mmCIF file of C-alpha atoms and ligand atoms in Angstrom:
data_model
loop_
_atom_site.group_PDB
_atom_site.id
_atom_site.type_symbol
_atom_site.label_atom_id
_atom_site.label_comp_id
_atom_site.label_asym_id
_atom_site.label_seq_id
_atom_site.Cartn_x
_atom_site.Cartn_y
_atom_site.Cartn_z
ATOM 1 C CA MET A 217 0.000 0.000 0.000
ATOM 2 C CA TYR A 218 1.337 3.450 -0.971
ATOM 3 C CA ILE A 219 0.727 6.127 1.625
ATOM 4 C CA LEU A 220 1.108 9.908 1.710
ATOM 5 C CA ALA A 221 2.116 11.236 5.142
ATOM 6 C CA PRO A 222 1.889 15.061 5.181
ATOM 7 C CA SER A 223 4.174 16.526 7.861
ATOM 8 C CA ILE A 224 2.554 19.250 9.934
ATOM 9 C CA LEU A 225 5.987 20.697 10.728
ATOM 10 C CA SER A 226 5.504 22.893 7.656
ATOM 11 C CA ALA A 227 1.862 23.726 8.385
ATOM 12 C CA ASP A 228 0.537 27.123 9.344
ATOM 13 C CA PHE A 229 -0.682 26.471 12.887
ATOM 14 C CA ARG A 230 -3.218 29.282 12.665
ATOM 15 C CA HIS A 231 -5.408 26.957 10.600
ATOM 16 C CA LEU A 232 -4.043 23.545 11.445
ATOM 17 C CA GLU A 233 -7.422 21.856 11.820
ATOM 18 C CA GLU A 234 -8.585 23.045 8.412
ATOM 19 C CA ASP A 235 -5.338 21.898 6.768
ATOM 20 C CA ILE A 236 -5.579 18.467 8.424
ATOM 21 C CA ARG A 237 -9.104 18.046 7.062
ATOM 22 C CA THR A 238 -7.885 19.150 3.635
ATOM 23 C CA VAL A 239 -5.087 16.551 3.429
ATOM 24 C CA GLU A 240 -7.459 13.862 4.680
ATOM 25 C CA ALA A 241 -9.960 14.765 1.954
ATOM 26 C CA ALA A 242 -7.117 14.654 -0.614
ATOM 27 C CA GLY A 243 -6.513 10.984 0.226
ATOM 28 C CA ALA A 244 -3.602 11.070 2.692
ATOM 29 C CA ARG A 245 -3.810 8.224 5.195
ATOM 30 C CA TYR A 246 -1.124 9.290 7.672
ATOM 31 C CA LEU A 247 -0.421 12.550 9.422
ATOM 32 C CA HIS A 248 3.327 12.803 10.084
ATOM 33 C CA ILE A 249 4.061 14.488 13.402
ATOM 34 C CA ASP A 250 7.672 15.600 13.979
ATOM 35 C CA VAL A 251 8.651 15.879 17.628
ATOM 36 C CA MET A 252 12.042 17.580 18.144
ATOM 37 C CA ASP A 253 13.786 18.018 21.479
ATOM 38 C CA GLY A 254 16.596 20.490 20.711
ATOM 39 C CA MET A 255 19.114 17.780 21.672
ATOM 40 C CA PHE A 256 18.927 14.969 19.127
ATOM 41 C CA VAL A 257 18.309 17.658 16.500
ATOM 42 C CA PRO A 258 18.975 21.396 16.876
ATOM 43 C CA SER A 259 15.337 22.532 16.757
ATOM 44 C CA ILE A 260 12.453 22.236 19.172
ATOM 45 C CA SER A 261 9.030 21.648 17.630
ATOM 46 C CA PHE A 262 6.041 20.496 19.703
ATOM 47 C CA GLY A 263 4.963 17.621 21.900
ATOM 48 C CA GLN A 264 2.075 15.754 23.469
ATOM 49 C CA PRO A 265 -0.304 18.713 24.079
ATOM 50 C CA VAL A 266 -0.465 19.519 20.355
ATOM 51 C CA ILE A 267 -1.114 15.874 19.477
ATOM 52 C CA GLU A 268 -3.868 15.627 22.090
ATOM 53 C CA SER A 269 -5.527 18.772 20.841
ATOM 54 C CA ILE A 270 -5.654 17.686 17.167
ATOM 55 C CA ARG A 271 -6.613 14.051 17.919
ATOM 56 C CA PRO A 272 -10.380 14.744 17.890
ATOM 57 C CA CYS A 273 -10.172 16.530 14.488
ATOM 58 C CA THR A 274 -9.361 13.505 12.374
ATOM 59 C CA LYS A 275 -9.239 9.743 11.973
ATOM 60 C CA LEU A 276 -5.890 9.916 10.129
ATOM 61 C CA PHE A 277 -3.172 7.555 11.384
ATOM 62 C CA PHE A 278 -0.913 9.634 13.654
ATOM 63 C CA ASP A 279 2.616 8.786 12.542
ATOM 64 C CA VAL A 280 4.759 10.235 15.335
ATOM 65 C CA HIS A 281 8.437 10.706 14.467
ATOM 66 C CA LEU A 282 10.421 11.212 17.659
ATOM 67 C CA MET A 283 13.642 13.128 17.010
ATOM 68 C CA VAL A 284 14.351 12.906 20.703
ATOM 69 C CA GLN A 285 17.299 11.629 22.739
ATOM 70 C CA ASN A 286 16.421 8.507 24.788
ATOM 71 C CA PRO A 287 12.860 8.302 23.447
ATOM 72 C CA GLY A 288 12.081 5.325 25.682
ATOM 73 C CA ARG A 289 11.234 7.886 28.366
ATOM 74 C CA TYR A 290 8.194 9.078 26.434
ATOM 75 C CA ILE A 291 6.625 6.094 24.640
ATOM 76 C CA SER A 292 3.580 5.697 26.889
ATOM 77 C CA ASP A 293 3.015 9.491 26.957
ATOM 78 C CA PHE A 294 2.835 9.698 23.168
ATOM 79 C CA ALA A 295 0.664 6.600 22.891
ATOM 80 C CA ARG A 296 -1.733 8.152 25.421
ATOM 81 C CA ALA A 297 -1.718 11.468 23.545
ATOM 82 C CA GLY A 298 -3.059 9.713 20.427
ATOM 83 C CA ALA A 299 -0.162 8.281 18.415
ATOM 84 C CA ASP A 300 -1.031 5.287 16.210
ATOM 85 C CA GLY A 301 2.589 4.643 15.326
ATOM 86 C CA ILE A 302 5.783 5.762 17.063
ATOM 87 C CA THR A 303 9.112 5.907 15.270
ATOM 88 C CA VAL A 304 12.365 6.273 17.203
ATOM 89 C CA HIS A 305 15.860 6.916 15.894
ATOM 90 C CA ALA A 306 18.275 4.017 16.253
ATOM 91 C CA GLU A 307 20.983 6.649 16.950
ATOM 92 C CA ALA A 308 19.012 8.000 19.941
ATOM 93 C CA CYS A 309 18.424 4.675 21.709
ATOM 94 C CA THR A 310 20.974 2.897 23.879
ATOM 95 C CA HIS A 311 18.624 -0.102 24.016
ATOM 96 C CA LEU A 312 16.777 -0.103 20.697
ATOM 97 C CA ASP A 313 15.370 -3.611 21.110
ATOM 98 C CA ARG A 314 13.825 -2.683 24.450
ATOM 99 C CA VAL A 315 12.327 0.572 23.157
ATOM 100 C CA LEU A 316 10.681 -1.255 20.229
ATOM 101 C CA ALA A 317 9.168 -3.732 22.670
ATOM 102 C CA GLN A 318 7.889 -0.787 24.751
ATOM 103 C CA ILE A 319 6.194 0.662 21.649
ATOM 104 C CA HIS A 320 4.324 -2.593 21.031
ATOM 105 C CA GLU A 321 3.435 -2.882 24.703
ATOM 106 C CA ALA A 322 1.868 0.572 24.417
ATOM 107 C CA GLY A 323 -0.388 -0.873 21.696
ATOM 108 C CA VAL A 324 0.891 1.113 18.710
ATOM 109 C CA ARG A 325 2.886 0.332 15.571
ATOM 110 C CA SER A 326 6.655 0.598 15.820
ATOM 111 C CA GLY A 327 9.138 2.325 13.553
ATOM 112 C CA VAL A 328 12.922 2.661 13.489
ATOM 113 C CA ALA A 329 14.427 5.743 11.835
ATOM 114 C CA LEU A 330 17.949 5.977 10.437
ATOM 115 C CA ASN A 331 19.830 9.157 9.566
ATOM 116 C CA PRO A 332 21.385 9.238 6.077
ATOM 117 C CA ALA A 333 24.860 8.264 7.357
ATOM 118 C CA THR A 334 23.683 5.395 9.588
ATOM 119 C CA PRO A 335 24.257 1.956 8.040
ATOM 120 C CA LEU A 336 21.420 -0.530 7.540
ATOM 121 C CA SER A 337 23.332 -3.071 9.637
ATOM 122 C CA VAL A 338 21.954 -1.489 12.860
ATOM 123 C CA LEU A 339 18.652 -3.122 11.873
ATOM 124 C CA ASP A 340 20.088 -6.645 11.677
ATOM 125 C CA TYR A 341 18.671 -7.895 14.973
ATOM 126 C CA VAL A 342 15.432 -5.892 15.158
ATOM 127 C CA TYR A 343 13.688 -6.683 11.859
ATOM 128 C CA ASP A 344 11.100 -8.762 13.723
ATOM 129 C CA LYS A 345 10.245 -5.856 16.047
ATOM 130 C CA ALA A 346 9.814 -3.040 13.509
ATOM 131 C CA ASP A 347 6.589 -2.524 11.556
ATOM 132 C CA MET A 348 8.186 0.306 9.593
ATOM 133 C CA ILE A 349 11.704 1.499 8.785
ATOM 134 C CA LEU A 350 12.045 5.251 8.258
ATOM 135 C CA LEU A 351 14.984 6.149 6.065
ATOM 136 C CA MET A 352 15.798 9.827 6.415
ATOM 137 C CA THR A 353 16.478 11.306 2.993
ATOM 138 C CA VAL A 354 17.824 14.510 4.599
ATOM 139 C CA ASN A 355 19.592 15.104 7.898
ATOM 140 C CA PRO A 356 16.727 15.531 10.363
ATOM 141 C CA GLY A 357 15.916 18.796 12.075
ATOM 142 C CA PHE A 358 14.353 21.068 9.484
ATOM 143 C CA GLY A 359 11.736 21.048 6.765
ATOM 144 C CA GLY A 360 12.439 22.300 3.261
ATOM 145 C CA GLN A 361 15.816 20.608 2.646
ATOM 146 C CA GLN A 362 16.904 18.831 -0.543
ATOM 147 C CA LEU A 363 16.888 15.060 -0.816
ATOM 148 C CA ILE A 364 20.367 13.515 -0.512
ATOM 149 C CA PRO A 365 20.830 11.362 -3.669
ATOM 150 C CA ALA A 366 22.968 8.709 -1.897
ATOM 151 C CA THR A 367 19.916 7.704 0.135
ATOM 152 C CA LEU A 368 18.247 6.255 -2.992
ATOM 153 C CA GLY A 369 20.700 3.353 -3.093
ATOM 154 C CA LYS A 370 20.059 2.781 0.611
ATOM 155 C CA ILE A 371 16.293 2.503 0.022
ATOM 156 C CA ARG A 372 16.931 -0.015 -2.779
ATOM 157 C CA GLU A 373 19.254 -2.040 -0.569
ATOM 158 C CA LEU A 374 16.754 -2.122 2.306
ATOM 159 C CA ARG A 375 13.906 -3.256 0.018
ATOM 160 C CA GLU A 376 16.147 -6.072 -1.275
ATOM 161 C CA ILE A 377 16.984 -7.176 2.287
ATOM 162 C CA LEU A 378 13.289 -7.168 3.258
ATOM 163 C CA ASN A 379 12.346 -9.124 0.123
ATOM 164 C CA ARG A 380 15.051 -11.694 0.813
ATOM 165 C CA LYS A 381 13.709 -12.115 4.346
ATOM 166 C CA GLY A 382 10.132 -12.352 3.073
ATOM 167 C CA LEU A 383 9.124 -9.286 5.116
ATOM 168 C CA ARG A 384 6.531 -6.731 4.018
ATOM 169 C CA THR A 385 7.790 -4.057 6.429
ATOM 170 C CA ASP A 386 6.909 -0.525 5.322
ATOM 171 C CA ILE A 387 9.714 1.730 4.153
ATOM 172 C CA GLU A 388 8.990 5.366 4.907
ATOM 173 C CA VAL A 389 11.087 8.171 3.477
ATOM 174 C CA ASP A 390 11.330 11.627 4.974
ATOM 175 C CA GLY A 391 12.928 14.814 3.690
ATOM 176 C CA GLY A 392 12.923 16.567 0.328
ATOM 177 C CA ILE A 393 10.017 14.510 -1.055
ATOM 178 C CA LYS A 394 8.334 16.633 -3.713
ATOM 179 C CA GLU A 395 6.555 16.222 -7.010
ATOM 180 C CA HIS A 396 9.884 15.924 -8.860
ATOM 181 C CA THR A 397 11.581 13.529 -6.390
ATOM 182 C CA ILE A 398 8.756 11.247 -5.237
ATOM 183 C CA ARG A 399 9.031 8.854 -8.191
ATOM 184 C CA SER A 400 12.723 8.216 -7.477
ATOM 185 C CA VAL A 401 12.005 7.056 -3.894
ATOM 186 C CA LEU A 402 9.018 4.967 -4.978
ATOM 187 C CA ASP A 403 11.061 3.334 -7.751
ATOM 188 C CA ALA A 404 13.748 2.540 -5.155
ATOM 189 C CA GLY A 405 11.207 0.698 -2.978
ATOM 190 C CA ALA A 406 9.713 3.165 -0.487
ATOM 191 C CA ASN A 407 5.950 2.974 0.106
ATOM 192 C CA VAL A 408 5.247 5.635 2.759
ATOM 193 C CA CYS A 409 6.171 9.174 1.721
ATOM 194 C CA VAL A 410 6.439 12.066 4.150
ATOM 195 C CA ALA A 411 5.989 15.480 2.579
ATOM 196 C CA GLY A 412 6.081 18.723 4.546
ATOM 197 C CA SER A 413 6.935 21.782 2.497
ATOM 198 C CA ALA A 414 5.611 20.099 -0.672
ATOM 199 C CA VAL A 415 2.112 19.964 0.848
ATOM 200 C CA PHE A 416 1.676 22.800 3.331
ATOM 201 C CA GLY A 417 1.763 26.484 2.508
ATOM 202 C CA GLY A 418 -0.373 27.723 -0.354
ATOM 203 C CA ASP A 419 -2.737 25.403 -2.194
ATOM 204 C CA VAL A 420 -2.759 22.497 0.285
ATOM 205 C CA ALA A 421 -5.563 20.608 -1.469
ATOM 206 C CA GLY A 422 -3.931 20.925 -4.896
ATOM 207 C CA LYS A 423 -0.424 19.967 -3.731
ATOM 208 C CA ALA A 424 -1.584 16.996 -1.638
ATOM 209 C CA GLY A 425 -3.807 15.914 -4.519
ATOM 210 C CA GLN A 426 -0.892 15.919 -6.981
ATOM 211 C CA LEU A 427 1.331 13.768 -4.743
ATOM 212 C CA GLN A 428 -1.584 11.451 -3.958
ATOM 213 C CA ALA A 429 -2.230 11.001 -7.702
ATOM 214 C CA ILE A 430 1.372 9.853 -8.223
ATOM 215 C CA LEU A 431 1.056 7.353 -5.352
ATOM 216 C CA GLN A 432 -2.142 6.099 -6.947
ATOM 217 C CA GLU A 433 -0.240 5.322 -10.174
ATOM 218 C CA TYR A 434 2.038 2.993 -8.191
ATOM 219 C CA GLU A 435 -0.907 1.329 -6.480
ATOM 220 C CA ALA A 436 -2.256 0.236 -9.851
HETATM 221 C C1 DX5 B 289 12.779 16.705 9.089
HETATM 222 C C2 DX5 B 289 11.447 16.104 9.464
HETATM 223 C C3 DX5 B 289 10.547 16.011 8.293
HETATM 224 C C4 DX5 B 289 10.165 17.325 7.644
HETATM 225 C C5 DX5 B 289 10.177 17.076 6.166
HETATM 226 O O1 DX5 B 289 13.680 16.540 10.083
HETATM 227 O O2 DX5 B 289 11.598 14.809 10.004
HETATM 228 O O3 DX5 B 289 9.394 15.207 8.544
HETATM 229 O O4 DX5 B 289 8.910 17.802 8.043
HETATM 230 O O5 DX5 B 289 10.029 18.286 5.503
HETATM 231 P P1 DX5 B 289 10.162 18.432 3.922
HETATM 232 O O6 DX5 B 289 9.168 17.488 3.316
HETATM 233 O O7 DX5 B 289 9.862 19.847 3.703
HETATM 234 O O8 DX5 B 289 11.592 18.041 3.546
HETATM 235 ZN ZN1 ZN B 290 9.774 13.455 10.094
#
């Protein structure tokens, strides 16, 4: 299944509810929610109170991307706030296996995120505990960056590993996904596409609709 995951990091929070309804109507299935702690990444974004307040507005799957040091401290908080899936960075966890188990114990889907320079080998012993692998296609921390071309080979390699293992784990990509780059990540094997600046700002319905139409082509 090919899924568009608009990232509210780039949204105008003055009309967040309206924009969420717009992307839902355009066919997006996930809402990507970037939580930044000012430690793992330089910026600070938002946390549980924002998630709680938008939870009643939509049935979209809340895809929470924790760019937070030692995220194990917060798994139950984010599950309680309304997350449907929680993704943690392998680089931010001392005990990745344990944190993934915590995510499942909290009753939500688990994801492991890797920065562009982190090798796929860190996943070797956790494939059975991850429902999704998030490959960062930019260095995390900011919206509006350009996709790093070397990450395309990494997506291809991960899809080959998953196929060899007979796993249908989702591959999500995040950073620099736009109308002119989305086909390259889909061709490489990604099936969940985060898009922040390519969706929010301006004609949200039109931009989300265009990306959704491309995903639809792959579904066929
Ligand atoms: C970056 C965040 C992304 C960000 C993507 O660190 O994890 O989810 O919102 O923004 P764009 O799509 O503008 O590159
Ligand atoms: Zn993200």
